[in-house]
Short mmCIF file of C-alpha atoms and ligand atoms in Angstrom, two decimals:
data_model
loop_
_atom_site.label_atom_id
_atom_site.label_comp_id
_atom_site.label_asym_id
_atom_site.label_seq_id
_atom_site.Cartn_x
_atom_site.Cartn_y
_atom_site.Cartn_z
CA MET Y 1 112.28 128.99 109.59
CA ASP Y 2 108.77 127.68 110.06
CA GLN Y 3 106.71 128.81 113.03
CA GLY Y 4 109.80 129.03 115.20
CA ARG Y 5 110.02 125.24 115.28
CA GLY Y 6 113.48 125.17 113.81
CA ARG Y 7 112.19 123.67 110.58
CA ALA Y 8 113.60 124.90 107.27
CA VAL Y 9 111.01 126.43 104.96
CA VAL Y 10 109.74 124.00 102.35
CA ARG Y 11 107.99 125.05 99.16
CA LYS Y 12 104.31 124.55 99.62
CA LEU Y 13 102.23 122.42 97.26
CA ALA Y 14 98.78 123.31 95.94
CA ALA Y 15 97.31 120.18 94.39
CA GLY Y 16 93.94 120.05 92.63
CA ASN Y 17 92.04 116.77 92.71
CA TRP Y 18 89.43 116.99 89.98
CA LYS Y 19 87.95 113.63 91.00
CA MET Y 20 85.43 112.29 88.41
CA ASN Y 21 84.82 115.66 86.78
CA GLY Y 22 85.58 116.96 83.34
CA LEU Y 23 85.46 115.66 79.80
CA ARG Y 24 88.62 116.30 77.81
CA ALA Y 25 87.50 119.64 76.34
CA GLU Y 26 86.48 120.92 79.79
CA GLY Y 27 89.74 119.75 81.30
CA VAL Y 28 91.80 121.41 78.60
CA ALA Y 29 89.85 124.66 78.96
CA LEU Y 30 90.38 124.60 82.74
CA ALA Y 31 94.10 123.87 82.35
CA GLU Y 32 94.50 126.65 79.79
CA GLU Y 33 92.74 129.14 82.04
CA LEU Y 34 94.91 128.13 84.96
CA ARG Y 35 97.96 128.48 82.80
CA ARG Y 36 97.00 132.04 81.89
CA HIS Y 37 96.97 132.85 85.61
CA CYS Y 38 100.20 131.03 86.28
CA ALA Y 39 102.68 132.29 83.71
CA ALA Y 40 105.74 131.64 85.90
CA THR Y 41 106.64 129.45 88.85
CA LEU Y 42 105.24 130.85 92.09
CA PRO Y 43 108.00 131.83 94.52
CA GLY Y 44 106.89 129.59 97.37
CA CYS Y 45 104.49 127.05 95.93
CA ASP Y 46 104.42 124.15 93.47
CA LEU Y 47 101.23 123.49 91.54
CA LEU Y 48 99.80 120.13 90.54
CA ILE Y 49 96.51 119.15 88.94
CA CYS Y 50 95.10 115.64 88.96
CA PRO Y 51 92.46 115.20 86.23
CA PRO Y 52 90.51 112.01 85.55
CA ALA Y 53 92.55 109.40 83.66
CA THR Y 54 90.75 109.95 80.36
CA ALA Y 55 91.80 113.62 80.31
CA LEU Y 56 95.42 113.18 81.42
CA THR Y 57 97.03 113.22 78.01
CA ALA Y 58 95.03 116.17 76.69
CA VAL Y 59 95.47 118.20 79.88
CA GLY Y 60 99.16 117.29 79.97
CA ALA Y 61 99.56 118.62 76.43
CA ALA Y 62 97.80 121.84 77.44
CA LEU Y 63 100.27 122.24 80.33
CA THR Y 64 103.43 121.64 78.29
CA GLY Y 65 106.05 124.24 79.20
CA SER Y 66 104.05 125.54 82.17
CA PRO Y 67 105.10 125.22 85.82
CA ILE Y 68 101.92 123.23 86.59
CA GLY Y 69 102.52 119.52 87.17
CA LEU Y 70 100.24 116.60 86.27
CA GLY Y 71 99.15 113.84 88.63
CA GLY Y 72 96.92 110.78 88.69
CA GLN Y 73 94.20 110.03 91.24
CA ASP Y 74 94.94 106.34 91.83
CA CYS Y 75 96.93 103.44 90.41
CA HIS Y 76 96.86 99.66 90.63
CA GLU Y 77 99.38 97.87 92.83
CA ALA Y 78 100.53 95.53 90.04
CA PRO Y 79 102.82 96.69 87.23
CA LYS Y 80 100.52 95.23 84.55
CA GLY Y 81 98.23 92.32 83.85
CA ALA Y 82 94.65 91.12 83.89
CA HIS Y 83 93.00 93.91 85.90
CA THR Y 84 90.09 95.12 83.83
CA GLY Y 85 89.37 98.80 84.23
CA ASP Y 86 92.47 99.58 86.25
CA ILE Y 87 95.43 101.77 85.46
CA SER Y 88 99.06 101.10 86.34
CA ALA Y 89 101.58 103.53 87.76
CA ALA Y 90 103.68 103.17 84.61
CA MET Y 91 100.63 104.15 82.52
CA LEU Y 92 100.26 107.32 84.58
CA LYS Y 93 103.94 108.06 84.10
CA ASP Y 94 103.56 107.39 80.38
CA ALA Y 95 100.67 109.89 80.28
CA GLY Y 96 102.95 112.58 81.71
CA CYS Y 97 102.25 112.32 85.44
CA THR Y 98 104.91 113.03 88.05
CA THR Y 99 102.74 112.13 91.01
CA VAL Y 100 99.78 110.02 92.10
CA ILE Y 101 97.24 110.50 94.88
CA LEU Y 102 96.82 107.27 96.87
CA GLY Y 103 94.51 106.23 99.68
CA HIS Y 104 91.96 109.00 99.20
CA SER Y 105 89.03 108.47 101.55
CA GLU Y 106 86.68 108.17 98.58
CA ARG Y 107 88.71 105.21 97.33
CA ARG Y 108 88.99 103.75 100.82
CA ALA Y 109 85.17 104.00 101.09
CA ASP Y 110 83.96 103.33 97.52
CA HIS Y 111 86.51 100.60 96.72
CA HIS Y 112 87.18 99.25 100.22
CA GLU Y 113 90.89 100.06 99.97
CA SER Y 114 92.79 98.88 103.03
CA ASN Y 115 95.98 100.37 104.43
CA ALA Y 116 97.87 97.34 103.11
CA LEU Y 117 96.53 97.88 99.60
CA VAL Y 118 97.40 101.58 99.71
CA GLN Y 119 100.90 100.63 100.83
CA ALA Y 120 101.25 98.20 97.90
CA LYS Y 121 100.10 100.93 95.52
CA ALA Y 122 102.69 103.32 96.95
CA VAL Y 123 105.41 100.73 96.32
CA ALA Y 124 104.17 100.36 92.73
CA ALA Y 125 104.09 104.13 92.24
CA ARG Y 126 107.69 104.50 93.42
CA ALA Y 127 108.81 101.60 91.20
CA ALA Y 128 107.38 103.53 88.24
CA GLY Y 129 109.09 106.74 89.30
CA LEU Y 130 106.02 108.59 90.58
CA ALA Y 131 105.90 110.69 93.73
CA VAL Y 132 103.05 109.85 96.11
CA ILE Y 133 100.46 111.99 97.86
CA LEU Y 134 99.26 109.66 100.60
CA CYS Y 135 95.86 110.55 102.07
CA VAL Y 136 94.79 109.95 105.65
CA GLY Y 137 91.88 111.29 107.70
CA GLU Y 138 89.29 110.38 110.28
CA SER Y 139 85.50 110.08 109.98
CA LEU Y 140 83.19 112.30 112.00
CA ALA Y 141 82.37 109.43 114.36
CA GLU Y 142 86.06 108.84 114.95
CA ARG Y 143 86.65 112.53 115.67
CA ASP Y 144 83.65 112.74 117.97
CA ALA Y 145 84.96 109.71 119.85
CA GLY Y 146 88.29 111.48 120.36
CA HIS Y 147 90.15 109.05 118.10
CA ALA Y 148 91.28 111.36 115.29
CA LEU Y 149 94.99 111.32 116.16
CA ALA Y 150 95.08 107.57 116.70
CA VAL Y 151 93.21 106.84 113.45
CA VAL Y 152 95.52 109.02 111.40
CA ALA Y 153 98.61 107.51 113.04
CA GLN Y 154 97.31 104.01 112.34
CA GLN Y 155 96.54 104.81 108.69
CA LEU Y 156 100.01 106.24 108.26
CA ALA Y 157 101.72 103.29 109.91
CA GLY Y 158 99.74 100.84 107.78
CA SER Y 159 99.93 102.53 104.40
CA LEU Y 160 103.35 104.19 104.24
CA PRO Y 161 106.00 101.87 102.79
CA PRO Y 162 109.69 102.27 103.60
CA GLY Y 163 111.96 103.98 101.10
CA LEU Y 164 110.15 107.28 100.56
CA ASP Y 165 111.45 110.73 101.46
CA GLY Y 166 110.66 114.41 101.20
CA ALA Y 167 111.22 114.41 97.46
CA THR Y 168 108.94 111.46 96.75
CA LEU Y 169 106.23 111.74 99.40
CA ALA Y 170 103.60 114.20 100.58
CA ILE Y 171 100.92 113.37 103.14
CA ALA Y 172 97.42 114.82 102.77
CA TYR Y 173 95.38 115.10 105.95
CA GLU Y 174 91.77 115.10 104.81
CA PRO Y 175 89.16 114.66 107.53
CA VAL Y 176 86.37 112.72 105.81
CA TRP Y 177 83.71 114.98 107.33
CA ALA Y 178 85.37 118.12 105.92
CA ILE Y 179 85.42 116.91 102.31
CA GLY Y 180 82.80 118.70 100.22
CA SER Y 181 80.94 119.79 103.34
CA GLY Y 182 82.02 123.41 103.71
CA ARG Y 183 83.25 122.55 107.21
CA THR Y 184 86.86 122.58 108.33
CA PRO Y 185 88.50 121.64 111.64
CA LYS Y 186 89.68 124.39 113.94
CA ALA Y 187 93.26 125.56 113.39
CA ALA Y 188 94.37 123.92 116.64
CA GLU Y 189 92.82 120.61 115.57
CA ILE Y 190 94.65 120.70 112.24
CA ALA Y 191 97.90 121.65 113.97
CA ALA Y 192 97.53 118.72 116.36
CA VAL Y 193 97.02 116.22 113.54
CA HIS Y 194 99.79 117.61 111.34
CA GLY Y 195 102.17 117.65 114.31
CA ARG Y 196 101.31 114.04 115.05
CA ILE Y 197 101.86 113.09 111.40
CA ARG Y 198 105.25 114.82 111.48
CA ARG Y 199 106.23 112.84 114.59
CA GLU Y 200 104.98 109.60 113.05
CA LEU Y 201 107.20 110.26 110.03
CA SER Y 202 110.27 110.17 112.26
CA GLY Y 203 111.90 106.81 111.84
CA ARG Y 204 109.81 106.10 108.73
CA VAL Y 205 111.48 108.57 106.36
CA PRO Y 206 115.03 109.91 106.51
CA ASP Y 207 113.95 113.58 106.41
CA PRO Y 208 110.60 114.05 108.20
CA ALA Y 209 110.88 117.85 108.16
CA ALA Y 210 111.10 117.83 104.35
CA VAL Y 211 107.87 115.86 103.79
CA ARG Y 212 105.04 118.20 102.84
CA ILE Y 213 101.90 117.67 104.88
CA LEU Y 214 98.91 119.05 103.00
CA TYR Y 215 95.53 119.90 104.44
CA GLY Y 216 92.45 118.93 102.39
CA GLY Y 217 88.71 119.32 102.95
CA SER Y 218 86.69 122.38 101.91
CA VAL Y 219 89.74 124.52 101.14
CA LYS Y 220 88.38 127.67 99.46
CA PRO Y 221 89.85 131.05 98.48
CA ASP Y 222 88.40 132.66 101.61
CA ASN Y 223 89.86 130.20 104.13
CA ALA Y 224 93.10 129.21 102.37
CA ALA Y 225 95.34 131.87 103.94
CA ALA Y 226 94.20 130.97 107.46
CA LEU Y 227 94.66 127.25 106.80
CA MET Y 228 98.13 127.78 105.32
CA ALA Y 229 99.17 129.74 108.43
CA VAL Y 230 98.60 126.70 110.66
CA PRO Y 231 101.88 125.16 111.89
CA ASP Y 232 103.03 122.16 109.85
CA VAL Y 233 100.59 122.86 107.00
CA ASP Y 234 102.68 122.75 103.83
CA GLY Y 235 99.99 123.12 101.21
CA ALA Y 236 96.51 122.07 100.18
CA LEU Y 237 94.78 119.21 98.42
CA VAL Y 238 91.79 120.89 96.83
CA GLY Y 239 88.68 119.24 95.44
CA GLY Y 240 85.71 121.37 94.38
CA ALA Y 241 87.54 124.69 94.29
CA SER Y 242 90.17 123.25 91.92
CA LEU Y 243 87.47 123.02 89.23
CA VAL Y 244 87.31 126.82 89.05
CA ALA Y 245 90.60 128.22 87.74
CA ALA Y 246 90.31 131.57 89.55
CA ASP Y 247 89.56 129.84 92.85
CA PHE Y 248 92.42 127.36 92.56
CA TRP Y 249 94.75 130.17 91.58
CA ALA Y 250 93.65 132.20 94.62
CA ILE Y 251 94.36 129.20 96.85
CA ALA Y 252 97.77 128.71 95.24
CA GLN Y 253 98.61 132.34 95.89
CA ALA Y 254 97.58 131.93 99.53
CA CYS Y 255 100.01 128.99 99.67
CA ALA Y 256 102.83 130.99 98.10
P1 13P V 1 86.81 119.44 98.66
O1 13P V 1 87.89 120.49 98.50
O2 13P V 1 85.78 119.47 97.57
O3 13P V 1 86.25 119.43 100.04
O4 13P V 1 87.55 118.02 98.44
C1 13P V 1 88.70 117.74 99.16
C2 13P V 1 89.30 116.50 98.63
O5 13P V 1 88.77 115.43 98.80
C3 13P V 1 90.55 116.63 97.86
O6 13P V 1 91.15 115.39 97.64
#
């Protein structure tokens, strides 16, 4: 049981978000190195890597037969059509993805993605058979104003569509100020947000205890074990450290 809360143990998830990094050859080399580390399924942790769209097919081929899954970083809300430069959920699925990250703070900021748009994308992802990693997280100003819990609850309420469950949904709590900064919230602050997310899931999914709630933002090999020990933390969404195979592997082992 988890932390004495009466919650059944779920397999953790270590997901690497490569963001806009890596040409195909670099991505394949990184995937092959990771694969050498990860010969067999880890006992307590699933692994997923989310390369840029141009490298998906090549990285997917390099992962064939390995326990490491492939994910996309975003998809369009429409199934197809006149949307220059965009990529559909079905295209991600066709490229070998099982999962897509949606609502990342960089997309919310760089592309002005609203909660409603993220929700529409999640509906599209599910229609194409993809699982969703839905990202939420407060800015530094919002945290300093004491609004972190309310902001995260509002993002969740606005961007989570009905019809998802523990098999098709993970939530990633990524405080915007912790991403790429080397700073992380205190354990108690993470526990408070993850606990709030878990409560918000009640009534919105049939099995709130089964939904994995990941922490993301400056997860590194030297802080991963402490972060994974926080109540209601069910894995990590890793940016920079996922670009170094040994570091991502160390984080995955801390999850397992
Ligand atoms: P860093 O691990 O580089 O802080 O990035 C976190 C993140 O944004 C993952 O989606």
